[in-house]
Amino acid sequence: MPIQPAAKTRVDQIISARWIIPVRPRTVLHHHALAIAQGRIVAIGPRDEILDNYSAAESTTLDQHVLMPGFVNAHTHAAMTLMRGLADDLPLLTWLNEHIWPVEGRFVSPEFVRTGTELAIAEMLRGGTTTFNDMYFFPEAAALSAQDMGMRAHIGHVIMDFPTAYAANADACLQAAADLLPRLRKLPLIRQSLAPHAPYTVADAGLRGTRELAEAEQLPIHMHVHETAHEVEEALALHGQRPLARLAALGLLNPRFLAVHMTQLDADDLRICRDSGLHIAHCPESNLKLGSGIAPIVRIRQQGIGLAIGTDGAASNNDLDMLGEMRTAALLAKGISNDPTAFPAWEALEAATLDGAEAIGWGDLTGSLEIGKAADCIAISLDHPATFPVYDPVSQVVYCAGRDQVTHVWVEGKIRICQGLAMDWDASVLFSRAQNWVKRIRERDQNP
C-alpha cells in the first residue's frame, strides 16, 4: 500500500522572499518564507520546506525583495502633520512659542488630532513603519485613528503644567489619563504611556504625580529630555541640577523610561542613563533642522544604553520617513566621530526596528520576525536603480533604499499596503480633510 503524504498544516498565508532579514538573529535568509496564522508567525524556513509543510489560502511571492520587520518610529507627534512646513528655519523656543503653541491653542481638538493622525499614519504605513510611539493632545482621537487604520500605536498621555486646549494643568492631564486608560486598553493595536512634555513644562508636583500613576498602572514614561543646551542651562539656574539628575532624584528613571532627543549629555548624564536602564529615542533630522544639537550616539552605544530612532513630528522634521531617519543616524554618527565603523548598518537597522520596539515595551510582539511574534512585516523591492546590484541587502536597505521602494506592508498579518497602494483608506479624502484645516490655519496667520 503506498505511503500517503503527511497532511499539510493549514495557515492563513505564506510570504516568500528573495531575502528575509529577521533582525533577530542578525542574519540574512536567502529564498526563505514565513507561514502566518491568526496574525502570528508560526514558521520560518527555506521556501520549499515551508511549501511542503504548510498550505495557505493566500500566498505572496517576492522574488526581488527584502522581507523584514516593519519600522518602529520611537517618537512622533502624529497630529502635527497638519502643521508640516508652517514655521521652518527657526530655533526651538521661537518655533514653539511664536508659532506652534499659538496655532495649537486656537485649533487643536479631537477632530484636528484625528485628521492629522490619519494623514501621518498614511505616510508612515506607506513608508514601511508599522508601529509608532506618539505624544500629543486628545490621545483617544489618535488611538482610534490608529486602530481604525490598522496600525500599531503606543499612545502617550501628555502632561503639562500650563493650560492647553486639552487640559488646564498637570493635575487635569493626569486625571484625564487615569479616566482614559481603561477605554484604550480595549483596543487591540494600542498600548499606552504617560508623556510629561519636558522638564521645563512640568514642575516637581506633576512629575511626582506622573511617577505615582505610572507605578500604579505599570505604564512607561515618554518625555523630551536634554533637547537643547538652553534647557540644561535653565535647569541649572532654576533647580541647581541638570534635568536628568532632577528626574532621577524624583524617581522617574528606570528601564520603562524613554528619554527623547538627549543631545546634551556629559559623563554624569551617561552614567545616570546606564545605571537606570532607561532608553533613548534619537531624532537626528529634527534636531539638525532645529539646531538643537546632536545626540552622542557612539558614546551612548558604548555605555550599553538602549537606543531607538524616531522622526519627531512632521512640523519639525518635516517627514515621517524612517528609512531616511535611519540613514541620517548612521551617517551622522560616522561624521561626528570621524570613524566609518561607528553605528554600522546592522546597528542602525536594529535601532529602527527591534530596539525601538523594546524601548517602548513592545519587544515581545514586534520589531523582529520570530516565531510567535506578530506578523508586522514589510517588503522593500531592491530591483531598482537605486539599490542594484545587491551585494549586501542590509547595507542596501540602510544606505540606499527609499520609501518609494516599500511595496507591501502587513500589520498583524493583515495587508495594509499592497504594490504600493493603500488598502484601507482613500488618500484624496484624507487630503481634502487636511486641506480644510490648512485653510483655517492660514486665515489665522493672516488675521491673528
Tab-separated table of C-alpha atoms in Angstrom:
chain	number	residue	atom	x	y	z
A	1	MET	CA	0.000	0.000	0.000
A	2	PRO	CA	1.583	3.367	-0.959
A	3	ILE	CA	2.520	5.707	1.880
A	4	GLN	CA	0.240	8.717	1.982
A	5	PRO	CA	1.993	12.074	2.190
A	6	ALA	CA	1.609	13.828	5.522
A	7	ALA	CA	-1.193	16.364	5.591
A	8	LYS	CA	-0.034	19.948	5.349
A	9	THR	CA	-0.723	22.339	8.189
A	10	ARG	CA	-3.244	24.962	7.153
A	11	VAL	CA	-2.251	28.592	7.738
A	12	ASP	CA	-3.701	31.909	6.673
A	13	GLN	CA	-0.870	32.966	4.401
A	14	ILE	CA	2.658	32.284	3.236
A	15	ILE	CA	5.061	35.070	2.257
A	16	SER	CA	8.261	34.102	0.476
A	17	ALA	CA	11.067	36.467	-0.470
A	18	ARG	CA	14.491	36.577	-2.107
A	19	TRP	CA	15.907	37.828	1.189
A	20	ILE	CA	14.460	37.771	4.694
A	21	ILE	CA	16.102	39.918	7.369
A	22	PRO	CA	14.574	38.780	10.673
A	23	VAL	CA	16.769	41.246	12.677
A	24	ARG	CA	16.962	38.700	15.479
A	25	PRO	CA	19.020	36.676	14.884
A	26	ARG	CA	21.346	39.019	12.994
A	27	THR	CA	21.368	37.126	9.703
A	28	VAL	CA	20.099	37.251	6.133
A	29	LEU	CA	17.998	34.312	4.968
A	30	HIS	CA	18.004	33.561	1.256
A	31	HIS	CA	14.924	32.169	-0.534
A	32	HIS	CA	13.013	31.679	2.708
A	33	ALA	CA	9.360	32.069	3.656
A	34	LEU	CA	7.079	32.911	6.572
A	35	ALA	CA	3.946	30.973	7.486
A	36	ILE	CA	1.361	33.123	9.257
A	37	ALA	CA	-1.771	32.151	11.185
A	38	GLN	CA	-4.092	34.407	13.169
A	39	GLY	CA	-1.714	37.314	12.739
A	40	ARG	CA	1.292	35.474	14.201
A	41	ILE	CA	4.380	33.974	12.607
A	42	VAL	CA	4.167	30.187	13.046
A	43	ALA	CA	7.132	29.086	10.936
A	44	ILE	CA	10.211	30.494	9.175
A	45	GLY	CA	12.264	28.321	6.854
A	46	PRO	CA	13.539	27.634	3.362
A	47	ARG	CA	10.766	28.316	0.878
A	48	ASP	CA	10.488	24.745	-0.367
A	49	GLU	CA	10.259	23.361	3.183
A	50	ILE	CA	7.529	25.824	4.121
A	51	LEU	CA	5.553	24.971	0.973
A	52	ASP	CA	5.994	21.238	1.635
A	53	ASN	CA	4.638	21.525	5.172
A	54	TYR	CA	2.068	24.324	5.015
A	55	SER	CA	-0.825	25.281	2.782
A	56	ALA	CA	-2.443	28.705	2.726
A	57	ALA	CA	-5.426	30.369	1.152
A	58	GLU	CA	-3.198	33.331	0.336
A	59	SER	CA	0.418	33.324	-0.854
A	60	THR	CA	2.736	36.190	-1.775
A	61	THR	CA	5.989	35.675	-3.655
A	62	LEU	CA	8.536	38.491	-3.600
A	63	ASP	CA	11.361	37.474	-5.920
A	64	GLN	CA	13.363	40.721	-5.801
A	65	HIS	CA	12.504	41.938	-2.320
A	66	VAL	CA	13.753	42.107	1.215
A	67	LEU	CA	11.137	40.959	3.727
A	68	MET	CA	11.835	42.411	7.173
A	69	PRO	CA	10.075	43.697	10.288
A	70	GLY	CA	8.252	46.990	9.957
A	71	PHE	CA	9.952	50.056	11.333
A	72	VAL	CA	9.170	51.269	14.850
A	73	ASN	CA	9.046	55.060	14.953
A	74	ALA	CA	10.022	55.689	18.565
A	75	HIS	CA	8.899	59.320	18.809
A	76	THR	CA	6.145	61.173	16.972
A	77	HIS	CA	3.607	63.936	17.321
A	78	ALA	CA	1.437	62.480	14.580
A	79	ALA	CA	-1.305	65.110	14.542
A	80	MET	CA	1.281	67.847	13.957
A	81	THR	CA	1.453	66.641	10.366
A	82	LEU	CA	-1.216	69.298	9.778
A	83	MET	CA	1.472	71.875	10.606
A	84	ARG	CA	4.111	70.488	8.254
A	85	GLY	CA	6.031	73.451	6.839
A	86	LEU	CA	4.079	76.012	8.871
A	87	ALA	CA	7.150	77.525	10.549
A	88	ASP	CA	10.555	76.463	9.288
A	89	ASP	CA	14.154	77.506	9.885
A	90	LEU	CA	13.604	78.746	13.444
A	91	PRO	CA	15.149	77.907	16.845
A	92	LEU	CA	13.154	75.507	19.005
A	93	LEU	CA	11.749	78.014	21.514
A	94	THR	CA	10.878	80.584	18.835
A	95	TRP	CA	9.248	77.835	16.794
A	96	LEU	CA	7.216	76.689	19.812
A	97	ASN	CA	6.341	79.988	21.495
A	98	GLU	CA	5.581	82.131	18.460
A	99	HIS	CA	4.136	79.639	16.002
A	100	ILE	CA	3.270	76.115	17.114
A	101	TRP	CA	1.718	76.755	20.526
A	102	PRO	CA	-0.461	79.663	19.303
A	103	VAL	CA	-1.839	77.525	16.461
A	104	GLU	CA	-2.430	74.623	18.823
A	105	GLY	CA	-4.183	76.881	21.315
A	106	ARG	CA	-6.623	78.013	18.671
A	107	PHE	CA	-7.222	74.873	16.638
A	108	VAL	CA	-6.314	71.659	18.448
A	109	SER	CA	-9.367	69.496	19.084
A	110	PRO	CA	-10.288	65.823	18.748
A	111	GLU	CA	-11.198	66.474	15.103
A	112	PHE	CA	-7.839	68.166	14.428
A	113	VAL	CA	-5.983	65.271	16.045
A	114	ARG	CA	-7.998	62.698	14.149
A	115	THR	CA	-7.303	64.272	10.761
A	116	GLY	CA	-3.624	64.937	11.430
A	117	THR	CA	-3.012	61.472	12.829
A	118	GLU	CA	-4.721	59.759	9.901
A	119	LEU	CA	-2.573	61.733	7.471
A	120	ALA	CA	0.527	60.762	9.456
A	121	ILE	CA	-0.478	57.089	9.535
A	122	ALA	CA	-0.969	57.094	5.773
A	123	GLU	CA	2.558	58.474	5.351
A	124	MET	CA	4.120	56.110	7.880
A	125	LEU	CA	2.500	52.930	6.587
A	126	ARG	CA	3.370	53.841	3.016
A	127	GLY	CA	6.999	54.214	4.140
A	128	GLY	CA	7.189	50.885	5.983
A	129	THR	CA	6.523	51.942	9.575
A	130	THR	CA	4.159	49.554	11.357
A	131	THR	CA	4.379	50.929	14.919
A	132	PHE	CA	4.656	54.482	16.223
A	133	ASN	CA	5.123	55.953	19.690
A	134	ASP	CA	3.069	59.133	19.940
A	135	MET	CA	2.820	62.104	22.286
A	136	TYR	CA	0.051	64.617	21.715
A	137	PHE	CA	-3.197	66.104	22.965
A	138	PHE	CA	-6.538	64.255	22.783
A	139	PRO	CA	-4.889	60.829	22.812
A	140	GLU	CA	-8.164	58.980	22.365
A	141	ALA	CA	-8.572	60.511	18.901
A	142	ALA	CA	-5.076	59.370	17.931
A	143	ALA	CA	-5.680	55.880	19.318
A	144	LEU	CA	-8.943	55.474	17.429
A	145	SER	CA	-7.278	56.660	14.226
A	146	ALA	CA	-4.539	54.046	14.553
A	147	GLN	CA	-6.948	51.262	15.425
A	148	ASP	CA	-9.273	52.111	12.545
A	149	MET	CA	-6.442	52.315	10.010
A	150	GLY	CA	-4.822	49.112	11.259
A	151	MET	CA	-1.571	50.491	12.619
A	152	ARG	CA	0.089	49.595	15.887
A	153	ALA	CA	0.483	52.616	18.161
A	154	HIS	CA	1.854	53.423	21.590
A	155	ILE	CA	-0.196	56.407	22.738
A	156	GLY	CA	1.241	58.884	25.219
A	157	HIS	CA	-0.990	60.865	27.581
A	158	VAL	CA	0.511	64.354	27.544
A	159	ILE	CA	1.142	66.094	30.875
A	160	MET	CA	1.892	69.829	31.045
A	161	ASP	CA	1.586	72.499	33.729
A	162	PHE	CA	0.216	75.320	31.613
A	163	PRO	CA	-3.293	75.391	30.158
A	164	THR	CA	-3.915	73.969	26.694
A	165	ALA	CA	-6.945	73.138	24.611
A	166	TYR	CA	-6.763	69.668	26.168
A	167	ALA	CA	-6.429	70.339	29.912
A	168	ALA	CA	-5.952	73.161	32.402
A	169	ASN	CA	-2.820	71.897	34.171
A	170	ALA	CA	-0.778	68.818	35.071
A	171	ASP	CA	-3.348	67.565	37.590
A	172	ALA	CA	-6.085	67.756	34.958
A	173	CYS	CA	-3.856	65.925	32.469
A	174	LEU	CA	-3.196	63.147	34.968
A	175	GLN	CA	-6.893	62.819	35.759
A	176	ALA	CA	-7.734	62.684	32.050
A	177	ALA	CA	-5.137	59.944	31.606
A	178	ALA	CA	-6.494	57.923	34.534
A	179	ASP	CA	-10.010	58.182	33.135
A	180	LEU	CA	-8.994	57.201	29.607
A	181	LEU	CA	-6.632	54.316	30.350
A	182	PRO	CA	-9.347	51.627	30.724
A	183	ARG	CA	-11.075	52.595	27.470
A	184	LEU	CA	-7.939	52.490	25.350
A	185	ARG	CA	-6.897	49.145	26.822
A	186	LYS	CA	-9.808	47.625	24.914
A	187	LEU	CA	-8.184	48.490	21.569
A	188	PRO	CA	-6.016	45.546	20.437
A	189	LEU	CA	-3.456	47.555	18.453
A	190	ILE	CA	-2.935	50.168	21.181
A	191	ARG	CA	-0.685	50.381	24.226
A	192	GLN	CA	-0.217	53.455	26.398
A	193	SER	CA	2.326	55.556	28.260
A	194	LEU	CA	2.425	58.734	30.315
A	195	ALA	CA	4.081	61.584	28.427
A	196	PRO	CA	5.169	64.559	30.549
A	197	HIS	CA	6.186	67.033	27.874
A	198	ALA	CA	9.590	68.139	29.213
A	199	PRO	CA	11.366	69.024	32.468
A	200	TYR	CA	10.777	72.728	31.756
A	201	THR	CA	6.998	72.354	31.286
A	202	VAL	CA	6.216	70.096	34.268
A	203	ALA	CA	7.039	71.032	37.872
A	204	ASP	CA	8.054	68.566	40.572
A	205	ALA	CA	4.481	68.020	41.741
A	206	GLY	CA	3.348	66.978	38.280
A	207	LEU	CA	6.356	64.714	37.856
A	208	ARG	CA	5.663	63.020	41.171
A	209	GLY	CA	2.063	62.517	40.101
A	210	THR	CA	3.315	61.031	36.833
A	211	ARG	CA	5.554	58.608	38.692
A	212	GLU	CA	2.759	57.547	41.025
A	213	LEU	CA	0.269	56.914	38.217
A	214	ALA	CA	2.909	55.115	36.132
A	215	GLU	CA	3.729	52.837	39.051
A	216	ALA	CA	0.071	52.155	39.856
A	217	GLU	CA	-0.840	51.344	36.256
A	218	GLN	CA	2.504	49.792	35.219
A	219	LEU	CA	2.955	52.326	32.423
A	220	PRO	CA	6.126	53.501	30.704
A	221	ILE	CA	7.049	57.187	30.625
A	222	HIS	CA	7.917	59.054	27.412
A	223	MET	CA	9.496	62.520	27.726
A	224	HIS	CA	11.610	65.126	25.909
A	225	VAL	CA	14.855	65.474	27.899
A	226	HIS	CA	18.100	67.406	27.308
A	227	GLU	CA	16.897	68.559	23.901
A	228	THR	CA	18.906	71.797	23.842
A	229	ALA	CA	21.805	73.436	25.654
A	230	HIS	CA	19.422	76.203	26.764
A	231	GLU	CA	17.206	73.648	28.528
A	232	VAL	CA	20.164	72.354	30.531
A	233	GLU	CA	21.447	75.842	31.370
A	234	GLU	CA	17.998	76.974	32.512
A	235	ALA	CA	17.592	73.867	34.683
A	236	LEU	CA	20.909	74.550	36.395
A	237	ALA	CA	19.832	78.122	37.093
A	238	LEU	CA	16.364	77.188	38.410
A	239	HIS	CA	16.989	73.847	40.128
A	240	GLY	CA	20.728	73.714	40.669
A	241	GLN	CA	20.958	70.427	38.774
A	242	ARG	CA	20.764	69.105	35.262
A	243	PRO	CA	17.360	67.799	34.094
A	244	LEU	CA	18.357	64.115	34.163
A	245	ALA	CA	19.668	64.412	37.712
A	246	ARG	CA	16.404	66.055	38.751
A	247	LEU	CA	14.341	63.296	37.136
A	248	ALA	CA	16.496	60.671	38.821
A	249	ALA	CA	16.036	62.333	42.217
A	250	LEU	CA	12.270	62.315	41.663
A	251	GLY	CA	12.346	58.579	40.991
A	252	LEU	CA	11.190	58.650	37.372
A	253	LEU	CA	14.117	56.917	35.703
A	254	ASN	CA	14.025	53.163	35.116
A	255	PRO	CA	14.038	50.732	32.148
A	256	ARG	CA	10.490	51.854	31.273
A	257	PHE	CA	11.535	55.483	30.774
A	258	LEU	CA	12.111	56.714	27.217
A	259	ALA	CA	14.176	59.916	27.026
A	260	VAL	CA	13.721	61.704	23.719
A	261	HIS	CA	16.458	63.751	21.966
A	262	MET	CA	19.240	63.740	24.593
A	263	THR	CA	21.573	65.947	22.563
A	264	GLN	CA	23.360	67.389	25.622
A	265	LEU	CA	24.994	64.614	27.652
A	266	ASP	CA	28.076	64.706	29.853
A	267	ALA	CA	29.762	61.819	31.643
A	268	ASP	CA	27.435	62.059	34.677
A	269	ASP	CA	24.371	62.054	32.428
A	270	LEU	CA	25.584	58.923	30.655
A	271	ARG	CA	26.202	57.243	33.993
A	272	ILE	CA	22.627	58.039	35.084
A	273	CYS	CA	21.313	56.609	31.826
A	274	ARG	CA	23.360	53.427	32.170
A	275	ASP	CA	22.565	52.860	35.837
A	276	SER	CA	18.827	53.493	35.456
A	277	GLY	CA	18.456	51.295	32.378
A	278	LEU	CA	16.425	53.936	30.513
A	279	HIS	CA	16.189	54.019	26.712
A	280	ILE	CA	16.897	56.939	24.385
A	281	ALA	CA	14.936	57.945	21.270
A	282	HIS	CA	17.312	59.570	18.791
A	283	CYS	CA	15.652	62.055	16.374
A	284	PRO	CA	18.581	63.283	14.277
A	285	GLU	CA	16.776	65.118	11.482
A	286	SER	CA	14.530	67.168	13.758
A	287	ASN	CA	17.499	68.012	16.000
A	288	LEU	CA	19.543	69.083	12.977
A	289	LYS	CA	16.754	71.166	11.489
A	290	LEU	CA	16.026	72.989	14.765
A	291	GLY	CA	19.726	73.416	15.503
A	292	SER	CA	19.239	71.666	18.839
A	293	GLY	CA	22.418	69.617	18.825
A	294	ILE	CA	23.461	66.060	18.045
A	295	ALA	CA	22.984	63.133	20.398
A	296	PRO	CA	26.329	61.412	21.105
A	297	ILE	CA	25.089	58.017	19.978
A	298	VAL	CA	28.532	56.423	19.753
A	299	ARG	CA	29.117	57.098	23.468
A	300	ILE	CA	25.530	56.060	24.203
A	301	ARG	CA	26.066	52.727	22.481
A	302	GLN	CA	29.440	52.226	24.161
A	303	GLN	CA	27.699	52.516	27.532
A	304	GLY	CA	25.199	49.821	26.543
A	305	ILE	CA	22.245	52.233	26.715
A	306	GLY	CA	19.229	51.232	24.645
A	307	LEU	CA	18.907	53.392	21.526
A	308	ALA	CA	15.841	53.749	19.316
A	309	ILE	CA	15.180	56.031	16.339
A	310	GLY	CA	12.265	58.423	15.921
A	311	THR	CA	11.318	61.076	13.413
A	312	ASP	CA	9.691	63.567	15.813
A	313	GLY	CA	6.715	65.370	14.284
A	314	ALA	CA	6.341	66.441	10.664
A	315	ALA	CA	6.182	70.076	11.818
A	316	SER	CA	9.882	69.945	12.656
A	317	ASN	CA	11.373	67.145	10.553
A	318	ASN	CA	9.496	67.606	8.037
A	319	ASP	CA	8.664	63.998	7.196
A	320	LEU	CA	7.972	60.704	8.959
A	321	ASP	CA	10.393	58.670	6.860
A	322	MET	CA	12.136	56.032	8.955
A	323	LEU	CA	14.355	54.867	6.089
A	324	GLY	CA	15.688	58.399	5.775
A	325	GLU	CA	15.975	58.844	9.546
A	326	MET	CA	17.895	55.597	9.919
A	327	ARG	CA	20.327	56.603	7.175
A	328	THR	CA	20.853	60.048	8.696
A	329	ALA	CA	21.532	58.498	12.105
A	330	ALA	CA	24.121	56.125	10.675
A	331	LEU	CA	25.938	58.730	8.598
A	332	LEU	CA	25.828	61.410	11.294
A	333	ALA	CA	27.418	59.069	13.827
A	334	LYS	CA	30.267	58.357	11.431
A	335	GLY	CA	30.766	62.025	10.591
A	336	ILE	CA	30.896	63.438	14.110
A	337	SER	CA	33.139	60.623	15.387
A	338	ASN	CA	35.468	60.586	12.356
A	339	ASP	CA	35.007	56.817	12.392
A	340	PRO	CA	33.456	54.995	9.421
A	341	THR	CA	32.837	51.946	11.611
A	342	ALA	CA	30.642	53.887	14.041
A	343	PHE	CA	26.979	52.815	14.027
A	344	PRO	CA	27.201	50.299	11.168
A	345	ALA	CA	24.252	49.228	9.036
A	346	TRP	CA	23.162	46.348	11.251
A	347	GLU	CA	23.089	48.516	14.379
A	348	ALA	CA	21.139	51.241	12.595
A	349	LEU	CA	18.608	48.695	11.341
A	350	GLU	CA	18.192	47.257	14.832
A	351	ALA	CA	17.681	50.737	16.307
A	352	ALA	CA	14.909	51.378	13.773
A	353	THR	CA	13.138	48.077	14.457
A	354	LEU	CA	13.741	45.777	17.435
A	355	ASP	CA	15.494	48.303	19.685
A	356	GLY	CA	12.619	50.710	19.101
A	357	ALA	CA	10.097	48.038	19.989
A	358	GLU	CA	11.989	47.203	23.178
A	359	ALA	CA	12.302	50.881	24.098
A	360	ILE	CA	8.505	51.233	24.190
A	361	GLY	CA	7.908	47.866	25.846
A	362	TRP	CA	6.692	46.094	22.736
A	363	GLY	CA	9.677	43.862	22.002
A	364	ASP	CA	7.623	40.824	22.953
A	365	LEU	CA	5.336	41.352	19.966
A	366	THR	CA	7.029	43.278	17.176
A	367	GLY	CA	10.361	44.590	15.879
A	368	SER	CA	11.723	41.265	14.578
A	369	LEU	CA	10.476	38.301	12.564
A	370	GLU	CA	10.378	35.436	15.045
A	371	ILE	CA	8.044	32.527	15.624
A	372	GLY	CA	5.240	33.615	17.945
A	373	LYS	CA	5.556	37.328	17.182
A	374	ALA	CA	3.046	39.406	15.272
A	375	ALA	CA	3.433	39.391	11.510
A	376	ASP	CA	4.314	43.085	11.324
A	377	CYS	CA	6.446	42.994	8.219
A	378	ILE	CA	7.321	44.980	5.138
A	379	ALA	CA	8.686	44.242	1.686
A	380	ILE	CA	11.244	46.520	0.036
A	381	SER	CA	11.970	45.986	-3.634
A	382	LEU	CA	15.702	46.018	-4.397
A	383	ASP	CA	15.065	45.593	-8.138
A	384	HIS	CA	15.525	49.326	-8.556
A	385	PRO	CA	18.290	51.531	-9.984
A	386	ALA	CA	18.988	52.980	-6.527
A	387	THR	CA	19.678	49.589	-4.930
A	388	PHE	CA	21.155	47.487	-7.734
A	389	PRO	CA	23.358	45.453	-7.736
A	390	VAL	CA	22.890	43.777	-4.359
A	391	TYR	CA	25.957	42.516	-2.513
A	392	ASP	CA	24.596	43.040	0.992
A	393	PRO	CA	20.832	43.566	1.376
A	394	VAL	CA	21.219	45.079	4.854
A	395	SER	CA	23.536	47.772	3.521
A	396	GLN	CA	21.182	48.402	0.614
A	397	VAL	CA	18.228	48.933	2.956
A	398	VAL	CA	20.128	51.265	5.286
A	399	TYR	CA	22.219	53.266	2.825
A	400	CYS	CA	20.313	53.162	-0.481
A	401	ALA	CA	16.622	52.286	-0.357
A	402	GLY	CA	13.915	54.933	-0.476
A	403	ARG	CA	10.386	54.645	0.841
A	404	ASP	CA	9.047	54.544	-2.733
A	405	GLN	CA	10.554	51.027	-2.797
A	406	VAL	CA	8.299	49.785	0.019
A	407	THR	CA	5.769	47.680	-1.869
A	408	HIS	CA	3.930	45.701	0.831
A	409	VAL	CA	3.128	46.308	4.493
A	410	TRP	CA	1.410	43.891	6.861
A	411	VAL	CA	0.334	44.640	10.432
A	412	GLU	CA	-0.585	41.581	12.448
A	413	GLY	CA	-0.749	39.618	9.211
A	414	LYS	CA	-3.236	41.968	7.548
A	415	ILE	CA	-2.159	43.669	4.343
A	416	ARG	CA	-2.212	47.455	4.638
A	417	ILE	CA	-0.119	48.402	1.606
A	418	CYS	CA	-0.096	46.199	-1.496
A	419	GLN	CA	2.059	47.022	-4.515
A	420	GLY	CA	2.473	50.492	-3.076
A	421	LEU	CA	-1.265	51.133	-2.798
A	422	ALA	CA	-3.254	51.698	0.384
A	423	MET	CA	-5.844	49.044	1.122
A	424	ASP	CA	-7.860	50.801	3.822
A	425	TRP	CA	-8.178	54.481	3.003
A	426	ASP	CA	-8.697	56.931	0.167
A	427	ALA	CA	-5.819	59.416	0.005
A	428	SER	CA	-7.965	62.021	-1.757
A	429	VAL	CA	-10.389	62.034	1.174
A	430	LEU	CA	-7.526	62.479	3.667
A	431	PHE	CA	-6.065	65.316	1.602
A	432	SER	CA	-9.412	67.097	1.365
A	433	ARG	CA	-9.974	66.962	5.135
A	434	ALA	CA	-6.419	68.117	5.804
A	435	GLN	CA	-6.766	70.997	3.338
A	436	ASN	CA	-9.770	72.309	5.252
A	437	TRP	CA	-7.556	72.664	8.339
A	438	VAL	CA	-4.789	74.299	6.290
A	439	LYS	CA	-7.254	76.947	5.105
A	440	ARG	CA	-8.314	77.735	8.665
A	441	ILE	CA	-4.728	77.919	9.920
A	442	ARG	CA	-3.709	80.224	7.058
A	443	GLU	CA	-6.601	82.534	7.869
A	444	ARG	CA	-5.403	82.677	11.465
A	445	ASP	CA	-1.903	83.683	10.355
A	446	GLN	CA	-3.327	86.475	8.240
A	447	ASN	CA	-5.737	87.600	10.995
A	448	PRO	CA	-4.014	86.793	14.326
